[in-house]
PDB file of C-alpha atoms in Angstrom:
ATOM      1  CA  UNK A  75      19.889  10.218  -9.648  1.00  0.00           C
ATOM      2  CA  UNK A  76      17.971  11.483 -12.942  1.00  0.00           C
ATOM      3  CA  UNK A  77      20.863  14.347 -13.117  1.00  0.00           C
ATOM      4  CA  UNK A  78      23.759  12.895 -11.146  1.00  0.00           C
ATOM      5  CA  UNK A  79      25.610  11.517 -14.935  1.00  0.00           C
ATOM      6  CA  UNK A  80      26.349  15.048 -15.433  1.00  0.00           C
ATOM      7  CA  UNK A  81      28.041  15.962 -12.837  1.00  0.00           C
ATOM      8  CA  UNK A  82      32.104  14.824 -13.145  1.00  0.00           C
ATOM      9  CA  UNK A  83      32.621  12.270 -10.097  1.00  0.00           C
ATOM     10  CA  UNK A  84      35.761  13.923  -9.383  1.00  0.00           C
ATOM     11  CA  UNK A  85      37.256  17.528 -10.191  1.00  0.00           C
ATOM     12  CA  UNK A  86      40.952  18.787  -9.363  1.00  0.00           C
ATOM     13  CA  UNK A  87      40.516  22.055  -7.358  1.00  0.00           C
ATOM     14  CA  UNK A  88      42.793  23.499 -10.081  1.00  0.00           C
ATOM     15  CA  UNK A  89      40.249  22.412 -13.223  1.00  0.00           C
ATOM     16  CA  UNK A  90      37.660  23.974 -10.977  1.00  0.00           C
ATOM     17  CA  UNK A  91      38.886  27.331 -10.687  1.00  0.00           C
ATOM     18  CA  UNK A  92      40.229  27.219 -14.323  1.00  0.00           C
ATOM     19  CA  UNK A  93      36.420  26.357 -15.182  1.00  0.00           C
ATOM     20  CA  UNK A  94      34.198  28.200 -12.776  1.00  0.00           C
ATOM     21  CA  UNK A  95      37.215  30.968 -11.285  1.00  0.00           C
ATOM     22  CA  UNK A  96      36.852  30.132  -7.844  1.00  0.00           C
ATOM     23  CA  UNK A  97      33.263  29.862  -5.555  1.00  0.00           C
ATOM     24  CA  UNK A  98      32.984  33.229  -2.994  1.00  0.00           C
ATOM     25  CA  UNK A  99      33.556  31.583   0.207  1.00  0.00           C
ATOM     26  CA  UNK A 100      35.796  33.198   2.069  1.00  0.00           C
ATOM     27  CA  UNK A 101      35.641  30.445   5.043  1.00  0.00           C
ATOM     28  CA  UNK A 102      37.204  28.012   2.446  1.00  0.00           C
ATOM     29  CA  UNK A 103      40.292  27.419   0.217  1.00  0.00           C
ATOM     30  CA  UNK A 104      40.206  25.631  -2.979  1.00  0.00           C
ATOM     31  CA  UNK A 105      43.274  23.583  -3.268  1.00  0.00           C
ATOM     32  CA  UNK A 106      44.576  23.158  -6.474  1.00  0.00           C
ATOM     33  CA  UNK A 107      45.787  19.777  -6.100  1.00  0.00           C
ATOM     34  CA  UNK A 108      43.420  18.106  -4.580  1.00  0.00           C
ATOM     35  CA  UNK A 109      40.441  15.708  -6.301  1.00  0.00           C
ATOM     36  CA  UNK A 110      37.462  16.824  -4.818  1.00  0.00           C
ATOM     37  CA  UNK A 111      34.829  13.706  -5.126  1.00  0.00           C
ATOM     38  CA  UNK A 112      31.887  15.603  -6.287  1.00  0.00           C
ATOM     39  CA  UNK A 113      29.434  13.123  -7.467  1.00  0.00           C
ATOM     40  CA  UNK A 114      30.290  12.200  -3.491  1.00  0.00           C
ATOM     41  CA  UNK A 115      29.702  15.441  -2.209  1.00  0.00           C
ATOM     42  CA  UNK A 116      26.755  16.446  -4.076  1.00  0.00           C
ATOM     43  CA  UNK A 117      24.503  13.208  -3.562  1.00  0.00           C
ATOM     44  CA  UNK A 118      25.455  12.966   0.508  1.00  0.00           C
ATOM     45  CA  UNK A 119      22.967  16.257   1.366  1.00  0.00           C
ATOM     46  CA  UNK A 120      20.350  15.123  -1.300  1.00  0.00           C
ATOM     47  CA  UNK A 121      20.218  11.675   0.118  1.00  0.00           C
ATOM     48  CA  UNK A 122      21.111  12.615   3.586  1.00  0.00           C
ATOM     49  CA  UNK A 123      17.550  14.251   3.260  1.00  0.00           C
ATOM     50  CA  UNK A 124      15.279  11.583   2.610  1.00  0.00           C
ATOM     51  CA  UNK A 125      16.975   9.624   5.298  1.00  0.00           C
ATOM     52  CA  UNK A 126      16.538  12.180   7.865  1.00  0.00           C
ATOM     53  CA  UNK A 127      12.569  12.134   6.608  1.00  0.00           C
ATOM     54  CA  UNK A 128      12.114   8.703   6.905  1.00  0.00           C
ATOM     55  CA  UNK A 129      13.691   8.274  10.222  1.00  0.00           C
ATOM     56  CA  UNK A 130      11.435  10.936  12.068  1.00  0.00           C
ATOM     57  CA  UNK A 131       8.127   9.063  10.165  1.00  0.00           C
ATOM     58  CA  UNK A 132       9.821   5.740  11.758  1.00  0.00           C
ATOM     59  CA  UNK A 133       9.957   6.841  14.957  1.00  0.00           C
ATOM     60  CA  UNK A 134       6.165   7.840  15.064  1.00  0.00           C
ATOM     61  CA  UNK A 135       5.737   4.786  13.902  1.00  0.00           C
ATOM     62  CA  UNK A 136       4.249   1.595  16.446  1.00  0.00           C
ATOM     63  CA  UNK A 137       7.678  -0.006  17.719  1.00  0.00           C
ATOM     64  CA  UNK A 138       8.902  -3.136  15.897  1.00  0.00           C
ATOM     65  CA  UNK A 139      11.440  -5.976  14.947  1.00  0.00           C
ATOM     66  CA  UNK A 140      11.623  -4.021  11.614  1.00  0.00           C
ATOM     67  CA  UNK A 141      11.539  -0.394  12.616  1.00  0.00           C
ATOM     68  CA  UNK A 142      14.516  -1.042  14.540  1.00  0.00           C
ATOM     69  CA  UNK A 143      16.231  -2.959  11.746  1.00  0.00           C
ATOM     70  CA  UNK A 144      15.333   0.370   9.647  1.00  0.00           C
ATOM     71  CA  UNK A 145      16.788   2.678  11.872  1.00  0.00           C
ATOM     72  CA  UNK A 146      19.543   0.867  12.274  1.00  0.00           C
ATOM     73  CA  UNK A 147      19.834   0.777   8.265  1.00  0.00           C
ATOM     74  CA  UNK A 148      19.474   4.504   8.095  1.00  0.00           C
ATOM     75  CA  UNK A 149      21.817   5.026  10.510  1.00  0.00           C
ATOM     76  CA  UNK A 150      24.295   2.952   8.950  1.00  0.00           C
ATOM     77  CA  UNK A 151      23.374   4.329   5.175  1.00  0.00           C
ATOM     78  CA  UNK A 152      23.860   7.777   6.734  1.00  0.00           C
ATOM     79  CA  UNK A 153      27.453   7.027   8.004  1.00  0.00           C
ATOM     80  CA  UNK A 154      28.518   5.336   4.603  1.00  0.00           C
ATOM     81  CA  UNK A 155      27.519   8.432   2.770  1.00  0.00           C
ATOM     82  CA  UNK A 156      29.528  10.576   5.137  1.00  0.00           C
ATOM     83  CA  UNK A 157      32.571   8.450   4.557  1.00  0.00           C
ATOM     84  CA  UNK A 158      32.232   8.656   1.154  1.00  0.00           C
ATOM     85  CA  UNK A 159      32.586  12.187   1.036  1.00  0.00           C
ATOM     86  CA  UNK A 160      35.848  11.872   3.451  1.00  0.00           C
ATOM     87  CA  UNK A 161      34.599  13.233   6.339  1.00  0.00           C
ATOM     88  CA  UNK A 162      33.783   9.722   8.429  1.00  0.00           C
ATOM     89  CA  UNK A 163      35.732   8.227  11.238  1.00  0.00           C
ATOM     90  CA  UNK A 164      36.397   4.821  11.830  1.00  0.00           C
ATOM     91  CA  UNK A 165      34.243   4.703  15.059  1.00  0.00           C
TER      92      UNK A 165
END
């Protein structure tokens, strides 16, 4: 969060490679048209992380009302950030 206002929250593929020439991955295409959401993109793995931590100390936690409610929450937070990026389903 302290960095994320420098990062654009979205980037054509073309301004990319115009800016940075393209990113040496040969498993993936940068389409010039497209708005990548990289504000999105960026904060999903970062976030995604502290989740995943605090749902394996939950569950070696002592069961209750409100663990559950947590996990549920996490679960829920995790699937939201997925979305985001545009990689969700509706399930």
């Amino acid at each position: 969060e302290q960095l994320e206002h420098l990062l654009p929250t979205e980037m054509s593929g073309a301004d990319f490679v115009a800016k940075h020439g393209g990113h040496g991955d040969s498993a993936t295409t940068i389409i010039p048209s497209v708005e990548y959401k990289v504000r999105d993109c960026t904060r999903h793995p970062i976030c995604e992380n502290a989740r995943v931590s605090e749902f394996r100390a939950l569950l070696g936690a002592p069961a209750s009302k409100e663990q559950l409610r947590r996990l549920g929450a996490l679960m829920l937070e995790s699937h939201a950030s997925y979305s985001a990026v545009g990689l969700g389903s509706d399930a």
